[in-house]
Amino acid sequence: MLGRILTSLLPTITAKAHCDLPCGVYDPAQARIEAESVKAIIGKYDASDDDAFRQRCVIIKEQRSELVKHHLWVLWTDYFKPEHLERYPQLHDQFWKATKLAGAGGTKGSMDAEVAQQLLDKIEEIATIFRETKKA
Amino acid sequence: MLGRILTSLLPTITAKAHCDLPCGVYDPAQARIEAESVKAIIGKYDASDDDAFRQRCVIIKEQRSELVKHHLWVLWTDYFKPEHLERYPQLHDQFWKATKLAGAGGTKGSMDAEVAQQLLDKIEEIATIFRETKKA
Amino acid sequence: MLGRILTSLLPTITAKAHCDLPCGVYDPAQARIEAESVKAIIGKYDASDDDAFRQRCVIIKEQRSELVKHHLWVLWTDYFKPEHLERYPQLHDQFWKATKLAGAGGTKGSMDAEVAQQLLDKIEEIATIFRETKKA
Amino acid sequence: MLGRILTSLLPTITAKAHCDLPCGVYDPAQARIEAESVKAIIGKYDASDDDAFRQRCVIIKEQRSELVKHHLWVLWTDYFKPEHLERYPQLHDQFWKATKLAGAGGTKGSMDAEVAQQLLDKIEEIATIFRETKKA
Amino acid sequence: MLGRILTSLLPTITAKAHCDLPCGVYDPAQARIEAESVKAIIGKYDASDDDAFRQRCVIIKEQRSELVKHHLWVLWTDYFKPEHLERYPQLHDQFWKATKLAGAGGTKGSMDAEVAQQLLDKIEEIATIFRETKKA
Amino acid sequence: MLGRILTSLLPTITAKAHCDLPCGVYDPAQARIEAESVKAIIGKYDASDDDAFRQRCVIIKEQRSELVKHHLWVLWTDYFKPEHLERYPQLHDQFWKATKLAGAGGTKGSMDAEVAQQLLDKIEEIATIFRETKKA
């Protein structure tokens, strides 16, 4: 609480870079787009009974889930600063759970569209915080 | 003209996938985010006189420009369909010029922020067409 | 026709680089080698009834098809110049169709050797034009 | 200190999974090897006055720092479980700081061997916890 | 034995870098960790009867085997020097056989845990030589 | 035209596998094309006095040299069989020296066009053996 009040007195924070220069450009949309892809792939998998096509689904879901993890990790380490953590102490845990949701215990290991939706919801929670920090 | 009229009679086109499954998820934002990064890097390069930092700028600008090219190529080959080409016959040329703008004759080879802006403008032109095809 | 005549009056064109420096070294053989690999994989898939082996075929065919697309995109954007386009106005469309033939609607999504052959034929058409431009 | 002594009395440790299957094989040595490389590169950079060589140092330090980040992220998301977090509540913060130390504000952006040493120390802290969890 | 005695008479050899700078940091543990992962994946594959999970096993085993090959190749080309070859004339052949054991005729093409064990044994033979050269 | 006729008189060459399926398609041209690129880059570097351009040369030469190494390693491990080694006992050493010529002690670490030429010559030696084994 106090952290939140103190932070609101701080000068505007300018976002720093997904390229780790930092260039100053970050966007949770990168993780979201890949997660949407994961969810769509699961839908296509369910609708098909062609073996080779379903194997392609598994391959591509694996790659796209990995990209979700990567984009989230970059956002967590490179964009967020100590002052954000003070204001949003749950951030570490949210990123940890979100990346786990894109891993073996999440969309990599599952063909359940519900799991993909949970991942999308988690990313949206993070995106909401991200937008708040940009407005701050 | 006639092409445009004929196309408007066609049934709604559902976008197909950046993952090449196709999963059905495409977004020009992917190319735009990287291009914004390229432009920001150029600004940082100009503002610095630290050799190692400027070398990092060159390295990362190279990578980010390559990502712009990749995202645009995927959009061109995987998202756009013959009926889009009929309606937007300039598409091939726009993608060709946009990807060239992210190459040696564009942002890879240049430290001019104006070139990065031209790339962003070109991507916005493509994004406008993209949005129109989604509404169709 | 007129384009072809006009072009023949232009000075010799020196090829520019697949590395996007540009270094000056391009070769459609890179795309062709990967496409031959794709065709051979399909043959191996058809001849086998081992599940894990066939899954490896799907994985590797996916990767090799992606490499075909990449090498073609590079050639299209980095090697070919406006004067080539003037002389070969069909180039854009040929590359578009060739890369589509290595995608979901082509060798990525199909286990038909005929599709792989169509891809090889398309690459050969492009290679023919490439050789003509080098001789020019 | 006590942790270190206790560890030497425990039975052989079986590693757990870095491939996200999960395959059951994890090892902080992967991050440490890359971080040692980063530190060695800085030494080589300092000892040289050859421009091209120093540029290679910058390039490779960038890549190796990225690998440190990647290996740490994988360990954090894939290896550590809720019960570990309960026992080591500082884990999230340690990983966050360690990955930041391999980023723009750490070894990517710096040519100071001391920063590389701080990264190595942070990785050793994590490795100590890792070994304790394996013994548990 | 004799080799070991002879080696102790040679001048100290300083190891050169897996990053190809060279940075001076090499470790056969990199190949071993991936090979352990491969062996563990085979165990998981055998224990499961879930189609999608087994397909993930095939995908990841393919990637991890490739990493084994890569780490071994780097060690062979970048770490070992002519004086090592003189002392261990079997080195070339050991690396050749080890990398083949991680390829199509080895762990990539097989679901036999015994093959993965042979790969691990081969890596251990190389690691033993590696350690001897470091002590020299 | 004449070239095409002459080619049809040559004996059929069946390629062998670079994808490690093995798919049956191998070609030393892959390493050669990258090595030609390396040599061309050095020429461009020498001819320029623009700092950022020369840094791009260093970056891309690093990448292209790595690709040379990769393509040679694949050829060595995946294409060549024990019977080839029996007939060409120098193969191991040729590959070792060729890959070293593309590393820190070769084209990665040097801006000497002569070193790049030595690499090309070494690749041609290997290509000659390769062609002989295909005819066998």
PDB file of N, CA and C in Angstrom, chain F residues 40-78:
ATOM      1  N   ALA F  40      34.171 -12.513 -49.701  1.00  0.00           N
ATOM      2  CA  ALA F  40      33.644 -11.266 -50.256  1.00  0.00           C
ATOM      3  C   ALA F  40      33.495 -10.192 -49.182  1.00  0.00           C
ATOM      4  N   ILE F  41      33.085 -10.621 -47.994  1.00  0.00           N
ATOM      5  CA  ILE F  41      32.917  -9.671 -46.889  1.00  0.00           C
ATOM      6  C   ILE F  41      34.256  -9.008 -46.553  1.00  0.00           C
ATOM      7  N   ILE F  42      35.306  -9.814 -46.528  1.00  0.00           N
ATOM      8  CA  ILE F  42      36.637  -9.269 -46.225  1.00  0.00           C
ATOM      9  C   ILE F  42      37.024  -8.209 -47.258  1.00  0.00           C
ATOM     10  N   GLY F  43      36.699  -8.489 -48.512  1.00  0.00           N
ATOM     11  CA  GLY F  43      36.982  -7.501 -49.567  1.00  0.00           C
ATOM     12  C   GLY F  43      36.226  -6.198 -49.328  1.00  0.00           C
ATOM     13  N   LYS F  44      34.958  -6.325 -48.930  1.00  0.00           N
ATOM     14  CA  LYS F  44      34.132  -5.138 -48.674  1.00  0.00           C
ATOM     15  C   LYS F  44      34.653  -4.361 -47.458  1.00  0.00           C
ATOM     16  N   TYR F  45      35.091  -5.116 -46.464  1.00  0.00           N
ATOM     17  CA  TYR F  45      35.646  -4.497 -45.253  1.00  0.00           C
ATOM     18  C   TYR F  45      36.876  -3.656 -45.613  1.00  0.00           C
ATOM     19  N   ASP F  46      37.755  -4.240 -46.406  1.00  0.00           N
ATOM     20  CA  ASP F  46      38.976  -3.551 -46.796  1.00  0.00           C
ATOM     21  C   ASP F  46      38.686  -2.275 -47.584  1.00  0.00           C
ATOM     22  N   ALA F  47      37.635  -2.334 -48.389  1.00  0.00           N
ATOM     23  CA  ALA F  47      37.336  -1.220 -49.283  1.00  0.00           C
ATOM     24  C   ALA F  47      36.560  -0.082 -48.614  1.00  0.00           C
ATOM     25  N   SER F  48      36.162  -0.287 -47.359  1.00  0.00           N
ATOM     26  CA  SER F  48      35.319   0.722 -46.702  1.00  0.00           C
ATOM     27  C   SER F  48      36.065   1.407 -45.555  1.00  0.00           C
ATOM     28  N   ASP F  49      35.673   2.619 -45.270  1.00  0.00           N
ATOM     29  CA  ASP F  49      36.229   3.268 -44.073  1.00  0.00           C
ATOM     30  C   ASP F  49      35.097   3.801 -43.187  1.00  0.00           C
ATOM     31  N   ASP F  50      33.907   3.208 -43.388  1.00  0.00           N
ATOM     32  CA  ASP F  50      32.754   3.560 -42.573  1.00  0.00           C
ATOM     33  C   ASP F  50      32.695   2.605 -41.381  1.00  0.00           C
ATOM     34  N   ASP F  51      32.795   3.162 -40.167  1.00  0.00           N
ATOM     35  CA  ASP F  51      32.852   2.357 -38.940  1.00  0.00           C
ATOM     36  C   ASP F  51      31.696   1.368 -38.784  1.00  0.00           C
ATOM     37  N   ALA F  52      30.470   1.873 -38.918  1.00  0.00           N
ATOM     38  CA  ALA F  52      29.305   1.009 -38.705  1.00  0.00           C
ATOM     39  C   ALA F  52      29.257  -0.088 -39.766  1.00  0.00           C
ATOM     40  N   PHE F  53      29.638   0.245 -40.991  1.00  0.00           N
ATOM     41  CA  PHE F  53      29.651  -0.766 -42.047  1.00  0.00           C
ATOM     42  C   PHE F  53      30.682  -1.850 -41.734  1.00  0.00           C
ATOM     43  N   ARG F  54      31.856  -1.431 -41.297  1.00  0.00           N
ATOM     44  CA  ARG F  54      32.900  -2.405 -40.974  1.00  0.00           C
ATOM     45  C   ARG F  54      32.494  -3.276 -39.783  1.00  0.00           C
ATOM     46  N   GLN F  55      31.747  -2.709 -38.854  1.00  0.00           N
ATOM     47  CA  GLN F  55      31.253  -3.522 -37.735  1.00  0.00           C
ATOM     48  C   GLN F  55      30.245  -4.554 -38.234  1.00  0.00           C
ATOM     49  N   ARG F  56      29.405  -4.148 -39.201  1.00  0.00           N
ATOM     50  CA  ARG F  56      28.480  -5.111 -39.796  1.00  0.00           C
ATOM     51  C   ARG F  56      29.273  -6.235 -40.476  1.00  0.00           C
ATOM     52  N   CYS F  57      30.376  -5.903 -41.113  1.00  0.00           N
ATOM     53  CA  CYS F  57      31.217  -6.919 -41.759  1.00  0.00           C
ATOM     54  C   CYS F  57      31.700  -7.940 -40.730  1.00  0.00           C
ATOM     55  N   VAL F  58      32.154  -7.449 -39.583  1.00  0.00           N
ATOM     56  CA  VAL F  58      32.665  -8.340 -38.527  1.00  0.00           C
ATOM     57  C   VAL F  58      31.537  -9.263 -38.031  1.00  0.00           C
ATOM     58  N   ILE F  59      30.367  -8.684 -37.814  1.00  0.00           N
ATOM     59  CA  ILE F  59      29.207  -9.463 -37.342  1.00  0.00           C
ATOM     60  C   ILE F  59      28.850 -10.572 -38.337  1.00  0.00           C
ATOM     61  N   ILE F  60      28.730 -10.186 -39.604  1.00  0.00           N
ATOM     62  CA  ILE F  60      28.262 -11.139 -40.610  1.00  0.00           C
ATOM     63  C   ILE F  60      29.341 -12.170 -40.945  1.00  0.00           C
ATOM     64  N   LYS F  61      30.588 -11.756 -40.933  1.00  0.00           N
ATOM     65  CA  LYS F  61      31.680 -12.715 -41.161  1.00  0.00           C
ATOM     66  C   LYS F  61      31.673 -13.766 -40.059  1.00  0.00           C
ATOM     67  N   GLU F  62      31.385 -13.340 -38.844  1.00  0.00           N
ATOM     68  CA  GLU F  62      31.282 -14.277 -37.712  1.00  0.00           C
ATOM     69  C   GLU F  62      30.182 -15.318 -37.973  1.00  0.00           C
ATOM     70  N   GLN F  63      29.012 -14.832 -38.395  1.00  0.00           N
ATOM     71  CA  GLN F  63      27.885 -15.738 -38.648  1.00  0.00           C
ATOM     72  C   GLN F  63      28.159 -16.689 -39.813  1.00  0.00           C
ATOM     73  N   ARG F  64      28.694 -16.144 -40.884  1.00  0.00           N
ATOM     74  CA  ARG F  64      28.935 -16.955 -42.082  1.00  0.00           C
ATOM     75  C   ARG F  64      30.023 -18.002 -41.825  1.00  0.00           C
ATOM     76  N   SER F  65      31.042 -17.627 -41.048  1.00  0.00           N
ATOM     77  CA  SER F  65      32.094 -18.587 -40.712  1.00  0.00           C
ATOM     78  C   SER F  65      31.507 -19.725 -39.887  1.00  0.00           C
ATOM     79  N   GLU F  66      30.600 -19.369 -38.984  1.00  0.00           N
ATOM     80  CA  GLU F  66      29.943 -20.399 -38.172  1.00  0.00           C
ATOM     81  C   GLU F  66      29.150 -21.351 -39.064  1.00  0.00           C
ATOM     82  N   LEU F  67      28.489 -20.799 -40.073  1.00  0.00           N
ATOM     83  CA  LEU F  67      27.725 -21.648 -40.995  1.00  0.00           C
ATOM     84  C   LEU F  67      28.641 -22.577 -41.777  1.00  0.00           C
ATOM     85  N   VAL F  68      29.819 -22.074 -42.167  1.00  0.00           N
ATOM     86  CA  VAL F  68      30.791 -22.933 -42.860  1.00  0.00           C
ATOM     87  C   VAL F  68      31.117 -24.121 -41.963  1.00  0.00           C
ATOM     88  N   LYS F  69      31.441 -23.821 -40.704  1.00  0.00           N
ATOM     89  CA  LYS F  69      31.770 -24.890 -39.761  1.00  0.00           C
ATOM     90  C   LYS F  69      30.619 -25.891 -39.649  1.00  0.00           C
ATOM     91  N   HIS F  70      29.417 -25.371 -39.485  1.00  0.00           N
ATOM     92  CA  HIS F  70      28.260 -26.249 -39.325  1.00  0.00           C
ATOM     93  C   HIS F  70      28.069 -27.170 -40.529  1.00  0.00           C
ATOM     94  N   HIS F  71      28.103 -26.602 -41.711  1.00  0.00           N
ATOM     95  CA  HIS F  71      27.886 -27.425 -42.910  1.00  0.00           C
ATOM     96  C   HIS F  71      28.988 -28.477 -43.067  1.00  0.00           C
ATOM     97  N   LEU F  72      30.205 -28.121 -42.721  1.00  0.00           N
ATOM     98  CA  LEU F  72      31.298 -29.094 -42.819  1.00  0.00           C
ATOM     99  C   LEU F  72      31.131 -30.201 -41.771  1.00  0.00           C
ATOM    100  N   TRP F  73      30.780 -29.823 -40.559  1.00  0.00           N
ATOM    101  CA  TRP F  73      30.580 -30.821 -39.497  1.00  0.00           C
ATOM    102  C   TRP F  73      29.511 -31.840 -39.910  1.00  0.00           C
ATOM    103  N   VAL F  74      28.403 -31.315 -40.448  1.00  0.00           N
ATOM    104  CA  VAL F  74      27.305 -32.189 -40.859  1.00  0.00           C
ATOM    105  C   VAL F  74      27.782 -33.166 -41.939  1.00  0.00           C
ATOM    106  N   LEU F  75      28.510 -32.644 -42.884  1.00  0.00           N
ATOM    107  CA  LEU F  75      29.022 -33.486 -43.974  1.00  0.00           C
ATOM    108  C   LEU F  75      29.920 -34.576 -43.398  1.00  0.00           C
ATOM    109  N   TRP F  76      30.793 -34.183 -42.518  1.00  0.00           N
ATOM    110  CA  TRP F  76      31.765 -35.118 -41.920  1.00  0.00           C
ATOM    111  C   TRP F  76      31.073 -36.237 -41.142  1.00  0.00           C
ATOM    112  N   THR F  77      30.185 -35.851 -40.235  1.00  0.00           N
ATOM    113  CA  THR F  77      29.538 -36.849 -39.376  1.00  0.00           C
ATOM    114  C   THR F  77      28.449 -37.631 -40.103  1.00  0.00           C
ATOM    115  N   ASP F  78      27.652 -36.942 -40.915  1.00  0.00           N
ATOM    116  CA  ASP F  78      26.445 -37.578 -41.449  1.00  0.00           C
ATOM    117  C   ASP F  78      26.633 -38.224 -42.812  1.00  0.00           C
TER     118      ASP F  78
END
